[in-house]
Amino acid sequence: MVRNVFDSVASKYDLMNDAMSLGIHRLWKDDFVSSLKPGRRGPMKCIDVAGGTGDIALRILDYARETYADRETSVAVVDINGQMLKEGYRRFKKTMYHNTPQVSFHEGNAQELSKETFPDNTFDLYTIAFGIRNCTSIPMVLQEAHRVLKPGGTFACLEFSKVTNPLLGSLYDQYSFSVIPLLGTILAGDRESYQYLVESIRRFPSQPEFARMIQDAGFSTGGLFEGKGGAWRDLWGGVACIHTGVKL
Ligand code: SAM
């Protein structure tokens, strides 16, 4: 079902993201990637799962190059949906990373990554942005993340989360239950897919519940954000949230 949802939104995905979040998803993604500082300790092997049209991959490569003059960090973009990957490939064609070992695209399921393409203990950084809530089994995704990361490697997730402030929460509920499906109808002619996206946000575990799941998968959480010891960092009062873990 998720494959069909993203099939139908692929060509409009970037436009809709901007429209629904008023462009704020770009700020969150910038924040997410810069807090991970890819390239700081030298070139990194990264995997961006549920990578869609390559928003996170592009930011990782740009950040490493612009901040550390690093042209060796690489990102494998994995997504279950071929249409989303196709959009990503098309987009990367216009960049300096096209046809270099810095980026590759792979169709695959986050819950069961190919052992041949992605052997155990391969990556320094695993990212998943706005993708894990669409997966049927979160523990299976975390288990796979743990498998493909090297010991000491970082798991990082950016996802919509739970707003804790009741006033902000009710404004956000009104916005997401009425405005988002309406925008889906007007801009993409597809109310159901956007209704599904809103519902999937509601079903996702709370910040502490998700942090516990990350720990249960064998990650140590906390301490990655400089000066902050938390296992997660809320963005916009919990509208979105960054969770991290380090493979023990
Ligand atoms: N990470 C991108 C971003 O932030 O712009 C894309 C996010 S988009 C909301 C969610 C993506 O998750 C879609 O491209 C969808 O195809 C992908 N997806 C959903 N379930 C998946 C799964 N089980 N394995 C891999 N990708 C999946």
Short mmCIF file of C-alpha atoms and ligand atoms in Angstrom, two decimals:
data_model
loop_
_atom_site.label_atom_id
_atom_site.label_comp_id
_atom_site.label_asym_id
_atom_site.label_seq_id
_atom_site.Cartn_x
_atom_site.Cartn_y
_atom_site.Cartn_z
CA MET A 1 0.00 0.00 0.00
CA VAL A 2 2.86 2.37 0.89
CA ARG A 3 4.42 1.69 -2.48
CA ASN A 4 1.17 2.74 -4.17
CA VAL A 5 0.84 5.86 -2.04
CA PHE A 6 4.31 7.04 -3.00
CA ASP A 7 3.87 5.95 -6.61
CA SER A 8 0.97 8.32 -6.86
CA VAL A 9 2.75 11.21 -5.15
CA ALA A 10 6.31 10.80 -6.56
CA SER A 11 6.22 13.43 -9.28
CA LYS A 12 4.52 15.97 -7.00
CA TYR A 13 6.41 14.95 -3.87
CA ASP A 14 8.86 17.85 -3.61
CA LEU A 15 6.21 20.44 -4.47
CA MET A 16 3.78 18.98 -1.93
CA ASN A 17 6.44 18.85 0.79
CA ASP A 18 7.05 22.55 0.33
CA ALA A 19 3.35 23.38 0.20
CA MET A 20 2.36 21.32 3.24
CA SER A 21 5.17 22.44 5.50
CA LEU A 22 5.48 25.98 4.05
CA GLY A 23 9.07 25.05 3.24
CA ILE A 24 9.88 24.22 6.86
CA HIS A 25 10.90 20.64 6.04
CA ARG A 26 13.97 22.17 4.36
CA LEU A 27 15.05 23.84 7.60
CA TRP A 28 14.50 20.64 9.57
CA LYS A 29 16.51 18.64 7.06
CA ASP A 30 19.34 21.21 7.14
CA ASP A 31 19.32 21.06 10.92
CA PHE A 32 19.25 17.24 10.89
CA VAL A 33 22.23 16.91 8.55
CA SER A 34 24.33 19.69 10.06
CA SER A 35 23.87 18.25 13.56
CA LEU A 36 25.38 14.98 12.28
CA LYS A 37 28.40 16.82 10.82
CA PRO A 38 29.10 14.34 8.00
CA GLY A 39 32.74 14.42 7.00
CA ARG A 40 34.03 15.93 10.23
CA ARG A 41 36.20 12.94 11.06
CA GLY A 42 37.07 12.19 7.45
CA PRO A 43 35.09 10.65 4.59
CA MET A 44 32.08 8.60 5.67
CA LYS A 45 30.14 5.78 4.15
CA CYS A 46 26.48 6.69 4.56
CA ILE A 47 23.20 4.98 3.81
CA ASP A 48 19.99 7.01 3.54
CA VAL A 49 17.03 4.67 3.84
CA ALA A 50 13.53 5.63 2.65
CA GLY A 51 15.60 8.25 0.88
CA GLY A 52 12.89 9.17 -1.64
CA THR A 53 14.04 11.88 -4.02
CA GLY A 54 17.43 12.27 -2.30
CA ASP A 55 16.87 15.33 -0.10
CA ILE A 56 19.01 14.01 2.74
CA ALA A 57 21.68 12.45 0.51
CA LEU A 58 22.21 15.74 -1.30
CA ARG A 59 22.51 17.63 1.97
CA ILE A 60 25.02 15.10 3.36
CA LEU A 61 27.24 15.41 0.28
CA ASP A 62 26.94 19.20 0.14
CA TYR A 63 27.66 19.55 3.85
CA ALA A 64 30.79 17.35 3.69
CA ARG A 65 32.07 19.17 0.61
CA GLU A 66 31.27 22.72 1.70
CA THR A 67 32.37 22.33 5.31
CA TYR A 68 35.32 19.93 5.07
CA ALA A 69 36.21 20.00 1.35
CA ASP A 70 35.37 16.29 1.44
CA ARG A 71 34.62 14.70 -1.96
CA GLU A 72 34.92 11.11 -0.75
CA THR A 73 31.93 10.79 1.56
CA SER A 74 29.35 8.64 -0.18
CA VAL A 75 25.63 7.95 0.23
CA ALA A 76 23.66 4.90 -0.85
CA VAL A 77 20.02 5.97 -1.26
CA VAL A 78 17.56 3.14 -0.63
CA ASP A 79 13.80 3.33 -1.19
CA ILE A 80 11.01 0.81 -1.67
CA ASN A 81 9.55 2.95 -4.42
CA GLY A 82 11.16 3.03 -7.85
CA GLN A 83 9.30 6.19 -8.89
CA MET A 84 10.68 8.18 -5.98
CA LEU A 85 14.19 6.92 -6.78
CA LYS A 86 13.73 7.86 -10.41
CA GLU A 87 12.90 11.43 -9.38
CA GLY A 88 16.00 11.43 -7.17
CA TYR A 89 18.20 10.11 -9.95
CA ARG A 90 16.89 12.79 -12.30
CA ARG A 91 17.63 15.44 -9.73
CA PHE A 92 21.19 14.21 -9.06
CA LYS A 93 21.87 14.28 -12.79
CA LYS A 94 22.06 18.06 -12.47
CA THR A 95 24.65 17.88 -9.69
CA MET A 96 28.42 17.30 -9.57
CA TYR A 97 27.80 13.98 -7.79
CA HIS A 98 26.18 12.36 -10.83
CA ASN A 99 28.21 9.46 -12.21
CA THR A 100 30.62 9.49 -9.27
CA PRO A 101 31.06 6.88 -6.53
CA GLN A 102 29.58 9.44 -4.11
CA VAL A 103 25.97 8.48 -4.78
CA SER A 104 24.06 5.33 -5.70
CA PHE A 105 20.36 4.44 -5.81
CA HIS A 106 18.89 1.11 -4.72
CA GLU A 107 15.34 -0.20 -4.66
CA GLY A 108 14.83 -2.06 -1.41
CA ASN A 109 12.84 -2.52 1.78
CA ALA A 110 14.14 -0.88 4.97
CA GLN A 111 12.96 -3.93 6.89
CA GLU A 112 15.06 -6.34 4.86
CA LEU A 113 18.05 -4.74 3.17
CA SER A 114 19.93 -6.89 0.70
CA LYS A 115 22.76 -8.66 2.54
CA GLU A 116 24.69 -8.87 -0.71
CA THR A 117 24.53 -5.15 -1.48
CA PHE A 118 24.66 -4.05 2.15
CA PRO A 119 26.74 -6.50 4.18
CA ASP A 120 27.04 -6.35 7.99
CA ASN A 121 29.18 -3.59 9.56
CA THR A 122 29.48 -1.49 6.40
CA PHE A 123 28.33 2.07 7.15
CA ASP A 124 29.45 4.94 9.40
CA LEU A 125 26.10 6.72 9.24
CA TYR A 126 22.54 5.48 8.70
CA THR A 127 19.87 8.13 8.14
CA ILE A 128 16.13 7.81 7.74
CA ALA A 129 13.98 10.93 7.36
CA PHE A 130 10.19 10.93 7.37
CA GLY A 131 10.27 7.28 6.35
CA ILE A 132 10.27 4.97 9.36
CA ARG A 133 6.63 5.68 10.25
CA ASN A 134 5.61 4.23 6.88
CA CYS A 135 7.26 0.90 7.63
CA THR A 136 5.16 -1.99 8.90
CA SER A 137 7.70 -3.08 11.52
CA ILE A 138 9.84 -0.41 13.20
CA PRO A 139 11.85 -3.02 15.16
CA MET A 140 12.80 -4.76 11.89
CA VAL A 141 14.02 -1.44 10.42
CA LEU A 142 16.09 -0.75 13.54
CA GLN A 143 17.52 -4.27 13.47
CA GLU A 144 18.63 -3.79 9.86
CA ALA A 145 20.10 -0.37 10.66
CA HIS A 146 22.08 -1.99 13.45
CA ARG A 147 23.26 -4.78 11.16
CA VAL A 148 24.59 -2.57 8.37
CA LEU A 149 26.28 -0.02 10.67
CA LYS A 150 29.87 -0.48 11.79
CA PRO A 151 30.39 -0.68 15.56
CA GLY A 152 30.50 2.96 16.69
CA GLY A 153 28.40 3.99 13.66
CA THR A 154 25.49 6.40 14.06
CA PHE A 155 21.78 5.82 13.51
CA ALA A 156 19.85 9.07 12.95
CA CYS A 157 16.13 9.48 12.38
CA LEU A 158 14.15 12.60 11.53
CA GLU A 159 10.43 12.02 11.88
CA PHE A 160 7.16 13.72 12.71
CA SER A 161 6.47 13.23 16.37
CA LYS A 162 4.24 14.13 19.28
CA VAL A 163 3.56 17.76 20.16
CA THR A 164 3.59 18.11 23.94
CA ASN A 165 2.11 21.61 24.31
CA PRO A 166 -1.74 21.25 24.26
CA LEU A 167 -2.36 24.59 22.51
CA LEU A 168 0.21 23.95 19.81
CA GLY A 169 -1.10 20.36 19.61
CA SER A 170 -4.67 21.42 18.84
CA LEU A 171 -3.57 23.98 16.22
CA TYR A 172 -1.39 21.32 14.64
CA ASP A 173 -4.26 18.79 14.65
CA GLN A 174 -6.55 21.23 12.87
CA TYR A 175 -3.89 22.01 10.32
CA SER A 176 -3.01 18.42 9.56
CA PHE A 177 -6.52 16.95 9.51
CA SER A 178 -8.08 19.67 7.35
CA VAL A 179 -5.41 21.61 5.47
CA ILE A 180 -3.12 18.77 4.39
CA PRO A 181 -5.79 16.53 2.77
CA LEU A 182 -7.23 19.67 1.12
CA LEU A 183 -3.82 20.58 -0.32
CA GLY A 184 -3.50 16.96 -1.47
CA THR A 185 -6.78 17.33 -3.36
CA ILE A 186 -5.98 20.71 -4.89
CA LEU A 187 -2.30 20.29 -5.77
CA ALA A 188 -2.00 16.57 -6.41
CA GLY A 189 -5.63 15.50 -7.02
CA ASP A 190 -5.16 12.81 -4.38
CA ARG A 191 -6.87 13.22 -1.01
CA GLU A 192 -6.50 9.61 0.19
CA SER A 193 -2.70 9.48 0.00
CA TYR A 194 -2.35 12.65 2.03
CA GLN A 195 -5.00 11.51 4.52
CA TYR A 196 -2.92 8.34 4.96
CA LEU A 197 0.23 10.42 5.57
CA VAL A 198 -1.50 12.36 8.35
CA GLU A 199 -2.83 9.20 9.99
CA SER A 200 0.58 7.55 9.89
CA ILE A 201 1.96 10.51 11.86
CA ARG A 202 -0.66 9.98 14.57
CA ARG A 203 0.13 6.30 14.92
CA PHE A 204 3.88 6.79 15.35
CA PRO A 205 5.26 6.15 18.89
CA SER A 206 6.02 9.05 21.23
CA GLN A 207 9.58 10.34 21.65
CA PRO A 208 10.38 8.22 24.78
CA GLU A 209 8.73 5.10 23.30
CA PHE A 210 10.76 5.40 20.10
CA ALA A 211 13.98 6.07 22.04
CA ARG A 212 13.35 2.85 23.98
CA MET A 213 12.88 0.92 20.71
CA ILE A 214 16.24 2.28 19.48
CA GLN A 215 17.90 1.12 22.68
CA ASP A 216 16.22 -2.28 22.44
CA ALA A 217 17.77 -2.68 18.96
CA GLY A 218 21.24 -2.40 20.52
CA PHE A 219 22.03 1.31 20.23
CA SER A 220 23.26 3.61 22.92
CA THR A 221 21.20 6.80 22.86
CA GLY A 222 22.08 10.21 24.23
CA GLY A 223 25.14 12.38 24.11
CA LEU A 224 25.40 12.89 20.37
CA PHE A 225 24.10 16.43 20.43
CA GLU A 226 26.89 18.57 21.79
CA GLY A 227 26.01 20.08 25.14
CA LYS A 228 22.75 18.11 25.26
CA GLY A 229 22.58 14.61 26.64
CA GLY A 230 19.12 13.66 25.39
CA ALA A 231 18.24 10.69 23.24
CA TRP A 232 16.20 13.00 21.02
CA ARG A 233 15.81 16.64 20.11
CA ASP A 234 12.38 18.11 19.39
CA LEU A 235 11.93 20.51 16.49
CA TRP A 236 9.05 22.97 16.71
CA GLY A 237 7.80 21.63 20.04
CA GLY A 238 7.73 18.03 18.82
CA VAL A 239 6.07 18.53 15.41
CA ALA A 240 9.22 16.79 14.24
CA CYS A 241 12.00 15.16 16.20
CA ILE A 242 15.57 13.89 15.71
CA HIS A 243 16.51 10.62 17.41
CA THR A 244 20.03 9.26 17.34
CA GLY A 245 21.81 6.15 18.55
CA VAL A 246 25.31 4.74 18.36
CA LYS A 247 25.88 1.07 17.56
CA LEU A 248 27.49 -0.58 20.56
N1 SAM B 1 13.57 10.76 3.09
C1 SAM B 1 12.87 11.48 2.05
C2 SAM B 1 12.65 12.92 2.47
O1 SAM B 1 12.83 13.21 3.64
O2 SAM B 1 12.28 13.74 1.62
C3 SAM B 1 11.57 10.81 1.65
C4 SAM B 1 10.51 10.75 2.69
S1 SAM B 1 8.95 10.15 2.10
C5 SAM B 1 7.83 10.92 3.19
C6 SAM B 1 8.91 8.50 2.66
C7 SAM B 1 9.66 7.53 1.79
O3 SAM B 1 9.70 6.27 2.46
C8 SAM B 1 8.99 7.27 0.44
O4 SAM B 1 9.90 7.54 -0.59
C9 SAM B 1 8.61 5.79 0.51
O5 SAM B 1 8.67 5.15 -0.75
C10 SAM B 1 9.66 5.26 1.47
N2 SAM B 1 9.33 3.99 2.14
C11 SAM B 1 8.17 3.66 2.74
N3 SAM B 1 8.25 2.42 3.26
C12 SAM B 1 9.51 1.97 2.99
C13 SAM B 1 10.18 0.77 3.26
N4 SAM B 1 9.61 -0.25 3.93
N5 SAM B 1 11.46 0.63 2.83
C14 SAM B 1 12.07 1.63 2.15
N6 SAM B 1 11.47 2.80 1.85
C15 SAM B 1 10.19 2.97 2.27
#
